[in-house]
Short mmCIF file of N, CA and C in Angstrom, two decimals:
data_model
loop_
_atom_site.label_atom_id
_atom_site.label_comp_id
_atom_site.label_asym_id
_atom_site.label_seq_id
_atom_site.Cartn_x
_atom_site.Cartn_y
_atom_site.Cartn_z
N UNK A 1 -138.03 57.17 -46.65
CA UNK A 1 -137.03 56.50 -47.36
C UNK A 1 -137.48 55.09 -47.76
N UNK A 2 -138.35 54.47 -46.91
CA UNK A 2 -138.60 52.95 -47.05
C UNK A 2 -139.71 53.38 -48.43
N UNK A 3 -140.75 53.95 -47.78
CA UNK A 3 -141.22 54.61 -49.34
C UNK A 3 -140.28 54.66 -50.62
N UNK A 4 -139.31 55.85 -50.36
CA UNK A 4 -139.22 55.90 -51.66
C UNK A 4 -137.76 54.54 -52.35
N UNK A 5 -137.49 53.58 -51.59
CA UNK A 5 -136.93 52.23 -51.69
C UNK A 5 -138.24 51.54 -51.96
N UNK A 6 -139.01 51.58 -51.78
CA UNK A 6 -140.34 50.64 -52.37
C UNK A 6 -140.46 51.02 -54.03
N UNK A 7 -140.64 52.05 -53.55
CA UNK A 7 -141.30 52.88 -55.17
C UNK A 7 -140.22 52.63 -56.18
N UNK A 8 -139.33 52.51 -55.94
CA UNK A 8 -137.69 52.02 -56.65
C UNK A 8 -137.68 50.64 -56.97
N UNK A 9 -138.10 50.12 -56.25
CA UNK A 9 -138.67 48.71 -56.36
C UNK A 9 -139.47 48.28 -57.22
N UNK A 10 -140.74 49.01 -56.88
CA UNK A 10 -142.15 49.06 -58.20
C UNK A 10 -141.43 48.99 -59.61
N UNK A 11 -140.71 50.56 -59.44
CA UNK A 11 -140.43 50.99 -60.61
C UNK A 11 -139.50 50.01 -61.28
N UNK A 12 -138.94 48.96 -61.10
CA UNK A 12 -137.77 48.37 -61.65
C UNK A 12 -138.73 47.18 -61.87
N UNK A 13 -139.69 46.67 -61.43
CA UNK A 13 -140.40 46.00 -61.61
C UNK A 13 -141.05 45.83 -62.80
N UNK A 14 -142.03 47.47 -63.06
CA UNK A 14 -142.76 47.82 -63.70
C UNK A 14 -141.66 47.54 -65.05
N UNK A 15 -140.65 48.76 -64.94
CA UNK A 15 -139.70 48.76 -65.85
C UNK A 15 -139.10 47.20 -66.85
N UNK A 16 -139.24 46.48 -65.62
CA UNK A 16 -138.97 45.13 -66.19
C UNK A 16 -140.05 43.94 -66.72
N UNK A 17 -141.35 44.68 -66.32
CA UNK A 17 -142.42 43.67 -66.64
C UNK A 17 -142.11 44.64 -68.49
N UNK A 18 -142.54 45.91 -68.34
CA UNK A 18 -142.61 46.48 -69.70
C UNK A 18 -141.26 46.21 -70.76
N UNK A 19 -140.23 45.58 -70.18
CA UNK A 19 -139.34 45.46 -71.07
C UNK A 19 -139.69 43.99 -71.64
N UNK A 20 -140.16 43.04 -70.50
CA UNK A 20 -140.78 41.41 -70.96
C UNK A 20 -141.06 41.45 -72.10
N UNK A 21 -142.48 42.60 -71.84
CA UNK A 21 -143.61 43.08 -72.31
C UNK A 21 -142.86 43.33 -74.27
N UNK A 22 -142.23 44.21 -74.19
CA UNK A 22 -141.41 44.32 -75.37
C UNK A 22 -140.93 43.38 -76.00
N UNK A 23 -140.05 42.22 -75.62
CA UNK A 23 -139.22 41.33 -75.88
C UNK A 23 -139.99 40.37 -76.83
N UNK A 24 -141.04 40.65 -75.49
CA UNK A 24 -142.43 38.98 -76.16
C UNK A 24 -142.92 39.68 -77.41
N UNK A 25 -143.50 40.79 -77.23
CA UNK A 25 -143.87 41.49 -78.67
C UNK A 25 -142.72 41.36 -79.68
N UNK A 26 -141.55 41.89 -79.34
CA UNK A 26 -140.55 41.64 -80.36
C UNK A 26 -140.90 39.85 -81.14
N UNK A 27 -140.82 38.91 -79.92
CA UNK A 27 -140.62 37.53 -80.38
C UNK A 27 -141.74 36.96 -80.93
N UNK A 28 -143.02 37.93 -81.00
CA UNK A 28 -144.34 37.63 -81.54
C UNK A 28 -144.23 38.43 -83.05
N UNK A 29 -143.52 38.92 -83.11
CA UNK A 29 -143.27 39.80 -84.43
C UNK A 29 -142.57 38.87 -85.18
N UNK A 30 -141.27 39.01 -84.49
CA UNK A 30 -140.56 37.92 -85.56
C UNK A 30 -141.12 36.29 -85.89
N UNK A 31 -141.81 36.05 -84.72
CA UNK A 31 -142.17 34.28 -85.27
C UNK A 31 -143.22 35.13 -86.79
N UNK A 32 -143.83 36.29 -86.11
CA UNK A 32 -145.13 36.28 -87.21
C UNK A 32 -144.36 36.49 -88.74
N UNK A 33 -143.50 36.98 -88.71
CA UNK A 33 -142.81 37.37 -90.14
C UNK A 33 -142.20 35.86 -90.28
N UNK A 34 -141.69 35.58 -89.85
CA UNK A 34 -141.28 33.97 -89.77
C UNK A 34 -142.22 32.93 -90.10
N UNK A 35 -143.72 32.60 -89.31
CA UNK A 35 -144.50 32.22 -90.06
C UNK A 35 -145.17 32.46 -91.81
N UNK A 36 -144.83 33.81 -91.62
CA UNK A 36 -145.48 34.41 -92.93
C UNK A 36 -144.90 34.11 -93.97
N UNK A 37 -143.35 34.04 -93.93
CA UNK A 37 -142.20 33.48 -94.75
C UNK A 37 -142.19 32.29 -95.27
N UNK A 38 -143.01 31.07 -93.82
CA UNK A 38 -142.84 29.89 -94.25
C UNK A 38 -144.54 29.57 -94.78
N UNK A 39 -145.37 30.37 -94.17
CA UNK A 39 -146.60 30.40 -95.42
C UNK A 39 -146.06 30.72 -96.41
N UNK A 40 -145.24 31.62 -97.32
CA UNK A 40 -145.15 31.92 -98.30
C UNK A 40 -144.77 31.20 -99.17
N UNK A 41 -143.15 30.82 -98.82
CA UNK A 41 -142.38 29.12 -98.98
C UNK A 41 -143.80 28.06 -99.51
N UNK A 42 -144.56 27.76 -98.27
CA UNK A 42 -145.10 26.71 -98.78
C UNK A 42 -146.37 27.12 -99.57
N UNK A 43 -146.93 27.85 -99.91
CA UNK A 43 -147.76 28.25 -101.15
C UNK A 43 -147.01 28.17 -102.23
N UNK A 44 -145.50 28.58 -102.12
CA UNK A 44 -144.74 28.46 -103.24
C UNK A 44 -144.55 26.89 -103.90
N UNK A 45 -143.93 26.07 -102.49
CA UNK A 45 -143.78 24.70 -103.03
C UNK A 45 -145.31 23.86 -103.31
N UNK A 46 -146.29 24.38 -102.70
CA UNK A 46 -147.58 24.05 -103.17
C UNK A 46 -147.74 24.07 -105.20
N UNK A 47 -147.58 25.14 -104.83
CA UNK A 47 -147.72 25.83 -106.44
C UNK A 47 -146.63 25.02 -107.05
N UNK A 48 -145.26 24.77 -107.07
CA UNK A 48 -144.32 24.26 -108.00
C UNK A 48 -144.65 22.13 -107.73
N UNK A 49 -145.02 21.94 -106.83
CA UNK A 49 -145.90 20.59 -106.11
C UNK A 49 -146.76 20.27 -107.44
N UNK A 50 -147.88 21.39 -107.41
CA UNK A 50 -148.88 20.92 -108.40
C UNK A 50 -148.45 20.94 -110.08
N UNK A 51 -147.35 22.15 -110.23
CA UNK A 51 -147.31 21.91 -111.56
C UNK A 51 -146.54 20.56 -111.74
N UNK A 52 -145.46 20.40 -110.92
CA UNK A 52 -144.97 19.03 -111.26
C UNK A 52 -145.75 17.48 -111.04
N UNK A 53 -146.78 17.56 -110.97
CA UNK A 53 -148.20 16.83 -110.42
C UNK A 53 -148.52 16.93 -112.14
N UNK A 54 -148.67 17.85 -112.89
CA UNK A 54 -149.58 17.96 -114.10
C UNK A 54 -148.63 17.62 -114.75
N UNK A 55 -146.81 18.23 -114.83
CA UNK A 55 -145.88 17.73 -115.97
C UNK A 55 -146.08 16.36 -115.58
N UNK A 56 -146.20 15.11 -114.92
CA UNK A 56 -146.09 14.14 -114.34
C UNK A 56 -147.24 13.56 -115.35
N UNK A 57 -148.50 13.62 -115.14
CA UNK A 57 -149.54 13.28 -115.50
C UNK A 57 -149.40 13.33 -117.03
N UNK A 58 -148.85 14.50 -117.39
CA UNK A 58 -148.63 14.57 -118.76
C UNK A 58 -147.91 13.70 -119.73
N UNK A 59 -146.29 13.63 -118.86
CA UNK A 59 -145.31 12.47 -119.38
C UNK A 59 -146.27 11.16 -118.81
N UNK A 60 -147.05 10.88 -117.95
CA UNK A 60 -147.15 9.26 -118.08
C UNK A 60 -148.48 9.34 -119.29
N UNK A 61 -149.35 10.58 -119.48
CA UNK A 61 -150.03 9.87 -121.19
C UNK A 61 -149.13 9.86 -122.10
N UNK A 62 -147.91 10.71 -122.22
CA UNK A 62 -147.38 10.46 -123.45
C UNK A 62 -146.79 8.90 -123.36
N UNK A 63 -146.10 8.43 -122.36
CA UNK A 63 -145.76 7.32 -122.14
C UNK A 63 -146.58 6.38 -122.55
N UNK A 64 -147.91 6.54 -122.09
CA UNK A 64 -149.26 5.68 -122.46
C UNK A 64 -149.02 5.23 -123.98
N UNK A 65 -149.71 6.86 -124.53
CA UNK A 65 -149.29 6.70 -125.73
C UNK A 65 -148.21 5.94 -126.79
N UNK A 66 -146.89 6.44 -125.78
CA UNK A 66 -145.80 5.99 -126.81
C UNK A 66 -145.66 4.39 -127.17
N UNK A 67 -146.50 3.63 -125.93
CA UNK A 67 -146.37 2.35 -125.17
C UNK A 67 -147.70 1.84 -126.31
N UNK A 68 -148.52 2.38 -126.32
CA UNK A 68 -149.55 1.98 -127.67
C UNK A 68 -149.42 1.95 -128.50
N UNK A 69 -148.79 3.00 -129.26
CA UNK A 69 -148.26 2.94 -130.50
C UNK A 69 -147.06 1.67 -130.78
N UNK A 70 -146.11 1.87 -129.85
CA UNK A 70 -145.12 0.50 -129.94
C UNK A 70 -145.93 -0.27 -129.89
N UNK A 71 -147.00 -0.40 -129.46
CA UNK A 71 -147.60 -2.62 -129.27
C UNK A 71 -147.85 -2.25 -130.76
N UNK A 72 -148.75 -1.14 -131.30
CA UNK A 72 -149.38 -0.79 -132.47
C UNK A 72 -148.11 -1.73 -133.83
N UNK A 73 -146.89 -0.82 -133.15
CA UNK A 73 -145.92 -1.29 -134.60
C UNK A 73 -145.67 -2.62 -134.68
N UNK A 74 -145.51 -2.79 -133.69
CA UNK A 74 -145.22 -4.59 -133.24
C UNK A 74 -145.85 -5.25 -133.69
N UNK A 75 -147.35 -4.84 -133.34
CA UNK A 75 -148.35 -5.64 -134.22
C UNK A 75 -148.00 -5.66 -135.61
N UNK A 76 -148.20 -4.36 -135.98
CA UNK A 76 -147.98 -4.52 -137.88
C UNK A 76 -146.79 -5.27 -137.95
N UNK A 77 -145.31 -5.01 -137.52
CA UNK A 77 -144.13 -5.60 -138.25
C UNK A 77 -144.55 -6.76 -138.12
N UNK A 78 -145.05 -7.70 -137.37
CA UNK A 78 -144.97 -8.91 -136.94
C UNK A 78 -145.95 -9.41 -138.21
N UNK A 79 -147.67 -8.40 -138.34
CA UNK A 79 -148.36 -8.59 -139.87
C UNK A 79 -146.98 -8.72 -140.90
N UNK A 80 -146.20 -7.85 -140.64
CA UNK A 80 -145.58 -7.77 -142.47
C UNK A 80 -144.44 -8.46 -142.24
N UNK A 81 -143.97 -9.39 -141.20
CA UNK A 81 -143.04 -10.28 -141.35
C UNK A 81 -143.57 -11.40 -141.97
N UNK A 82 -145.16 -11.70 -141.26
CA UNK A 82 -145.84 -13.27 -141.67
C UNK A 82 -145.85 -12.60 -143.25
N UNK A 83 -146.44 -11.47 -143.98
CA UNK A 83 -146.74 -11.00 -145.25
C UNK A 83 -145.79 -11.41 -145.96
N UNK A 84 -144.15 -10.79 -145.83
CA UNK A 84 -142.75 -11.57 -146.21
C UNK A 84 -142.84 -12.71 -146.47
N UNK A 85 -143.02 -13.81 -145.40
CA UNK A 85 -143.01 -14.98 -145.27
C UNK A 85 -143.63 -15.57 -146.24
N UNK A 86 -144.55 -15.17 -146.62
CA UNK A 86 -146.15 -15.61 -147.43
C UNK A 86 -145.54 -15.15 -148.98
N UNK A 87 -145.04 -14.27 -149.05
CA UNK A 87 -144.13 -13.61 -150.17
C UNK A 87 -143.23 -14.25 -150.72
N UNK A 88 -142.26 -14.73 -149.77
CA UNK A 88 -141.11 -15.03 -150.01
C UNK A 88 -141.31 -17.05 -150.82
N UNK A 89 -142.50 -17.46 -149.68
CA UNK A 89 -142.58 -18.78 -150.23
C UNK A 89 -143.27 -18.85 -151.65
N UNK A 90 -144.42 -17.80 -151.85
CA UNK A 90 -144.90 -17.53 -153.08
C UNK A 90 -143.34 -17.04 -154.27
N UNK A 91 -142.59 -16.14 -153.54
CA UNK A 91 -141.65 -16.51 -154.72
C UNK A 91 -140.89 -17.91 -155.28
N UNK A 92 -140.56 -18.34 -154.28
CA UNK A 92 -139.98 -19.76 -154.42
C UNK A 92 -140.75 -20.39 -155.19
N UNK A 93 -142.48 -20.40 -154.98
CA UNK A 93 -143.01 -21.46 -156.14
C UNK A 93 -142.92 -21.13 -157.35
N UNK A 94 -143.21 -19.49 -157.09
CA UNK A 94 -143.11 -18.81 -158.87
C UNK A 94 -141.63 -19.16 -159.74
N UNK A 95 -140.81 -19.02 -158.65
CA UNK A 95 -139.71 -19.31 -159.68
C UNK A 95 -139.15 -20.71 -159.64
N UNK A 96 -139.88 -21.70 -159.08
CA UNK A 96 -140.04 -23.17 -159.37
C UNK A 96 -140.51 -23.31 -161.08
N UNK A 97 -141.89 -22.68 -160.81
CA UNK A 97 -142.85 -22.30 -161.49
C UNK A 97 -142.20 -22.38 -163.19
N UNK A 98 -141.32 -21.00 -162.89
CA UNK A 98 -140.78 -20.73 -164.29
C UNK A 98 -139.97 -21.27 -164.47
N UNK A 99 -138.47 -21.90 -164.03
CA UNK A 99 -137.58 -23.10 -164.23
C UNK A 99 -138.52 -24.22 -164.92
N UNK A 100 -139.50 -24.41 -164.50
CA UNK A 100 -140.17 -25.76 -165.04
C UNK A 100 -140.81 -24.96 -166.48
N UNK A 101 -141.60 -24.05 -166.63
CA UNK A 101 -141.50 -23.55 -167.84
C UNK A 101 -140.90 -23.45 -168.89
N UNK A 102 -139.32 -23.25 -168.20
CA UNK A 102 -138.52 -22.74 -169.33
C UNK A 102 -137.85 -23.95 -169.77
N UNK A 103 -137.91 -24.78 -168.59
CA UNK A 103 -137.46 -26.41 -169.22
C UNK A 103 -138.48 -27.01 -170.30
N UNK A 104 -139.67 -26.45 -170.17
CA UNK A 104 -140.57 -27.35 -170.98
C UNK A 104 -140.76 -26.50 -172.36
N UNK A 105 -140.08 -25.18 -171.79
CA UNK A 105 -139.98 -23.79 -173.63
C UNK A 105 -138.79 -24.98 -174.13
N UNK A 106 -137.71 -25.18 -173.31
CA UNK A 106 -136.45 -25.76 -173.96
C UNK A 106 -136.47 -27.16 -174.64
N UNK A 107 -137.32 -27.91 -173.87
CA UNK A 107 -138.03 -29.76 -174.61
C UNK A 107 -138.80 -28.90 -175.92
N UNK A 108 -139.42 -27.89 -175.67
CA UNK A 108 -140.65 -27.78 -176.49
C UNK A 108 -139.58 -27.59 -178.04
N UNK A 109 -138.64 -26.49 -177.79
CA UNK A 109 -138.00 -26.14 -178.87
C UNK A 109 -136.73 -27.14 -179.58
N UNK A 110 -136.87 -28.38 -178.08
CA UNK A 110 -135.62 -29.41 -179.13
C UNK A 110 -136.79 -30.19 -179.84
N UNK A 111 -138.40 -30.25 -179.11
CA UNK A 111 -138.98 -31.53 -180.10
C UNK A 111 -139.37 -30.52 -181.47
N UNK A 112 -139.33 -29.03 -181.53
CA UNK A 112 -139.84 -28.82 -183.02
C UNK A 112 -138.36 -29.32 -183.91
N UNK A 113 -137.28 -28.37 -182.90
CA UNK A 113 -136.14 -28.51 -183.98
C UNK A 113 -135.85 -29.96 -184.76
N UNK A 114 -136.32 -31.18 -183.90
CA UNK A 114 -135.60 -32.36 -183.64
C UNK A 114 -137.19 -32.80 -185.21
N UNK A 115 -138.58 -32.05 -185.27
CA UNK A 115 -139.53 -32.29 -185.87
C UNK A 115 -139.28 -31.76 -186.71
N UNK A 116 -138.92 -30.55 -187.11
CA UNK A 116 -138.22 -29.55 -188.69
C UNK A 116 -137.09 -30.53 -189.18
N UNK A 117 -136.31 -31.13 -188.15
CA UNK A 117 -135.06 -31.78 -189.03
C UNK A 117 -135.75 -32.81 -189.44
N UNK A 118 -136.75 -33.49 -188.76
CA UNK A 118 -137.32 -34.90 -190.01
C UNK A 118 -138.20 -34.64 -190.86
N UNK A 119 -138.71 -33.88 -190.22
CA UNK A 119 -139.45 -32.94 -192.27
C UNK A 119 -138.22 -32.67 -193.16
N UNK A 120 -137.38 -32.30 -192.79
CA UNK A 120 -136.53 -31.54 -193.76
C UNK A 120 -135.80 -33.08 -194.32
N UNK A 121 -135.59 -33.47 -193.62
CA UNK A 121 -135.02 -35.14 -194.54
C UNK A 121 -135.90 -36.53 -195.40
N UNK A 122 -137.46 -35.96 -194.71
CA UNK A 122 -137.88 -35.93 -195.45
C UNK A 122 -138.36 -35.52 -196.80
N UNK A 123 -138.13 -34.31 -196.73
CA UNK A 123 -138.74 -33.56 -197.93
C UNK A 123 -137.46 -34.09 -198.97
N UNK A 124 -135.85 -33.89 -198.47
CA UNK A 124 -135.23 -34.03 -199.27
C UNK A 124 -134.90 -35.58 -200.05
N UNK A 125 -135.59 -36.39 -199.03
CA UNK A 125 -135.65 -37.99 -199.66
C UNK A 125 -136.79 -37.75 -200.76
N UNK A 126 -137.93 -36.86 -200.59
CA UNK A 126 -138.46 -36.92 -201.76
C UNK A 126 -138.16 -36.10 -203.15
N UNK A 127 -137.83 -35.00 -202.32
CA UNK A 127 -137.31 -34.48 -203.68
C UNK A 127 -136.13 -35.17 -204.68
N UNK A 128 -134.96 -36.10 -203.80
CA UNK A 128 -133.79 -36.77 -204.32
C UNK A 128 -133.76 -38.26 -203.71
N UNK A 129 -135.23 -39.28 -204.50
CA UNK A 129 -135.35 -40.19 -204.01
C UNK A 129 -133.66 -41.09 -203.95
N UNK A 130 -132.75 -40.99 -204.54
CA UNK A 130 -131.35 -41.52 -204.49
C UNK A 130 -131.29 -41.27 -203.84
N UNK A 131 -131.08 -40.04 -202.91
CA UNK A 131 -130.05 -39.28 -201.96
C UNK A 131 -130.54 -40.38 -200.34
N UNK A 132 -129.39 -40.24 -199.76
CA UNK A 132 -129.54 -41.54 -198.49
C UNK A 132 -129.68 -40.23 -197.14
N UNK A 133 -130.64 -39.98 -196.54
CA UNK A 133 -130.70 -39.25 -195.85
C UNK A 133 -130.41 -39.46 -194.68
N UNK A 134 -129.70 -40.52 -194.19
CA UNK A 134 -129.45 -41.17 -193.07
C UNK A 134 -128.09 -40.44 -192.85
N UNK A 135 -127.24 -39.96 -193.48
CA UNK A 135 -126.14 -39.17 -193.19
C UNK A 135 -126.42 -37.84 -192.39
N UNK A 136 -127.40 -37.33 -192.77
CA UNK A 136 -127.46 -36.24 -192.21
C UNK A 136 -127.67 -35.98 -190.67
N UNK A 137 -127.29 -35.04 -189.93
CA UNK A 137 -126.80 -35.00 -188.52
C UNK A 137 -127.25 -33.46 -188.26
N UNK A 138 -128.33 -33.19 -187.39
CA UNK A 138 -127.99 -32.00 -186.96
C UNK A 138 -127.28 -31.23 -186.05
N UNK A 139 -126.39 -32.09 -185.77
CA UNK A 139 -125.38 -31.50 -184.76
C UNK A 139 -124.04 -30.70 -185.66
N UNK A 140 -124.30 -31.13 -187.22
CA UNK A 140 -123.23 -30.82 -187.93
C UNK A 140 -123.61 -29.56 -189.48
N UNK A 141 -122.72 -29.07 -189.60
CA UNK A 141 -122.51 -28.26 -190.79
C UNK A 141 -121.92 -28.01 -191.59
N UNK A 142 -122.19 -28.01 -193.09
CA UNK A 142 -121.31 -27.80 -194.15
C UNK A 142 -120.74 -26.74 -194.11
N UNK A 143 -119.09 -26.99 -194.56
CA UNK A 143 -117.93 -25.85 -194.69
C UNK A 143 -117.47 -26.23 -195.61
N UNK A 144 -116.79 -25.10 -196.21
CA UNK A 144 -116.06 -26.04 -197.58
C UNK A 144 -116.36 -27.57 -198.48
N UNK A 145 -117.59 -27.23 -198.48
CA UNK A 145 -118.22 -28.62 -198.74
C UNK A 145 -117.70 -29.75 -198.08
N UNK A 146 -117.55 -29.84 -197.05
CA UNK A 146 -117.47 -30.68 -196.02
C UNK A 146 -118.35 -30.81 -195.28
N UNK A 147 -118.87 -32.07 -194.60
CA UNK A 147 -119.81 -31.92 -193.56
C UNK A 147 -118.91 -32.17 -191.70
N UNK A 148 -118.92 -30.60 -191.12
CA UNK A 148 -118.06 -31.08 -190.21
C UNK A 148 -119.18 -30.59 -188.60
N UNK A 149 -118.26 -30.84 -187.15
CA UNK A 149 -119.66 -30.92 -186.07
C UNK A 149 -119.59 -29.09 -186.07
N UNK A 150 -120.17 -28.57 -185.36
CA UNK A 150 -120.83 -27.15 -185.02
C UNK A 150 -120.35 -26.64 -184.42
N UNK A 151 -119.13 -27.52 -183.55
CA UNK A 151 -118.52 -26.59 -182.34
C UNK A 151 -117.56 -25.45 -182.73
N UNK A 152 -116.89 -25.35 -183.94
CA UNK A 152 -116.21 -24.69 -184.34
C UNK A 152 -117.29 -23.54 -185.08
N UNK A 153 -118.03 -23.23 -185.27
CA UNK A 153 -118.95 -22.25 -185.66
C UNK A 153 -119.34 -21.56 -184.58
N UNK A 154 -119.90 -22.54 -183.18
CA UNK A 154 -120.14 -21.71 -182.03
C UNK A 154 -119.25 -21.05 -181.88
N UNK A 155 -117.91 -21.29 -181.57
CA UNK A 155 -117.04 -21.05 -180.83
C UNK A 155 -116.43 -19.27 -181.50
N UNK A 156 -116.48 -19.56 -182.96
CA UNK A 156 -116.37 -18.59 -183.71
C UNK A 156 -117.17 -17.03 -183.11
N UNK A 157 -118.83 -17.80 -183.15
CA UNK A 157 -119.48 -16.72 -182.86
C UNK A 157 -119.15 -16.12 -181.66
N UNK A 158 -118.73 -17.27 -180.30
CA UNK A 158 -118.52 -16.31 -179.36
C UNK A 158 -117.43 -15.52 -179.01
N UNK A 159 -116.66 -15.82 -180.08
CA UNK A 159 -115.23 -14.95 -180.17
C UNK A 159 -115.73 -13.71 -180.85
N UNK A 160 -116.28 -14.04 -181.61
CA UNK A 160 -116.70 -12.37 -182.26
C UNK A 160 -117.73 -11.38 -181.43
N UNK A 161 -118.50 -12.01 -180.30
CA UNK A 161 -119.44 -11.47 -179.55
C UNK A 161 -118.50 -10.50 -178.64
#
């Protein structure tokens, strides 16, 4: 009996080392699928890691880029503001320029007119050495054989314009 109370003994032993025996295998299984999972995971975030590593690299040349080109424009507008500038004062002289022109077309055309009217009073003192040419006025014009001033002729024309 002590025998077979020993052997009962063994056996619950045995029974219980082989169930350990199981458990640990079970818990060596699951860490291993468990590891394998989180190898997998991280090959994954490896892999999505690096592409966002290259989109990264990518947006900071375009950035580069975009950041060159802006100094690029900056530069020019800033060329074609001074260009304006350089423009704008060149217009100012030009049309200094031509005001003083057109003042000196306008002297030019009172000294012929003002030079035709003393030829012309001349000519007519010679042709009519009597005639007193000192009356004559070019500010004025005959109407009705009258000699009267011009403003009423302008005024005419610009009523009819």
């Amino acid at each position: 009996m002590a025998i077979g109370q020993y052997m009962q003994v063994v056996g619950l032993r045995l029974a219980s080392l082989g169930h350990s025996q199981e458990l640990k295998h079970k818990k060596v299984t699951v860490e291993n699928k468990e590891y394998l999972l989180l190898k997998e995971e991280l090959s994954k975030s490896k892999g999505i890691v690096a592409e966002l590593q290259t989109k990264l690299t990518d947006t900071e040349k375009q950035l580069k880029e975009t950041k060159d080109n802006y100094a690029k424009d900056v530069e020019d507008l800033k060329k074609k503001e001074a260009d304006l500038a350089s423009m704008e004062s060149r217009l100012i002289e030009v049309t200094a320029r031509l005001k003083e022109m057109e003042k000196k077309k306008g002297d030019e055309i009172l000294d012929s007119f003002v030079e035709g009217f003393e030829r012309a009073c001349l000519q007519a003192k010679f042709l009519a050495p009597e005639v007193d040419p000192s009356e004559m006025d070019p500010g004025k014009i005959v109407r009705d054989g009258k000699m009267v001033e011009d403003d009423g002729v302008a005024k005419d024309e610009a009523e009819n314009v």
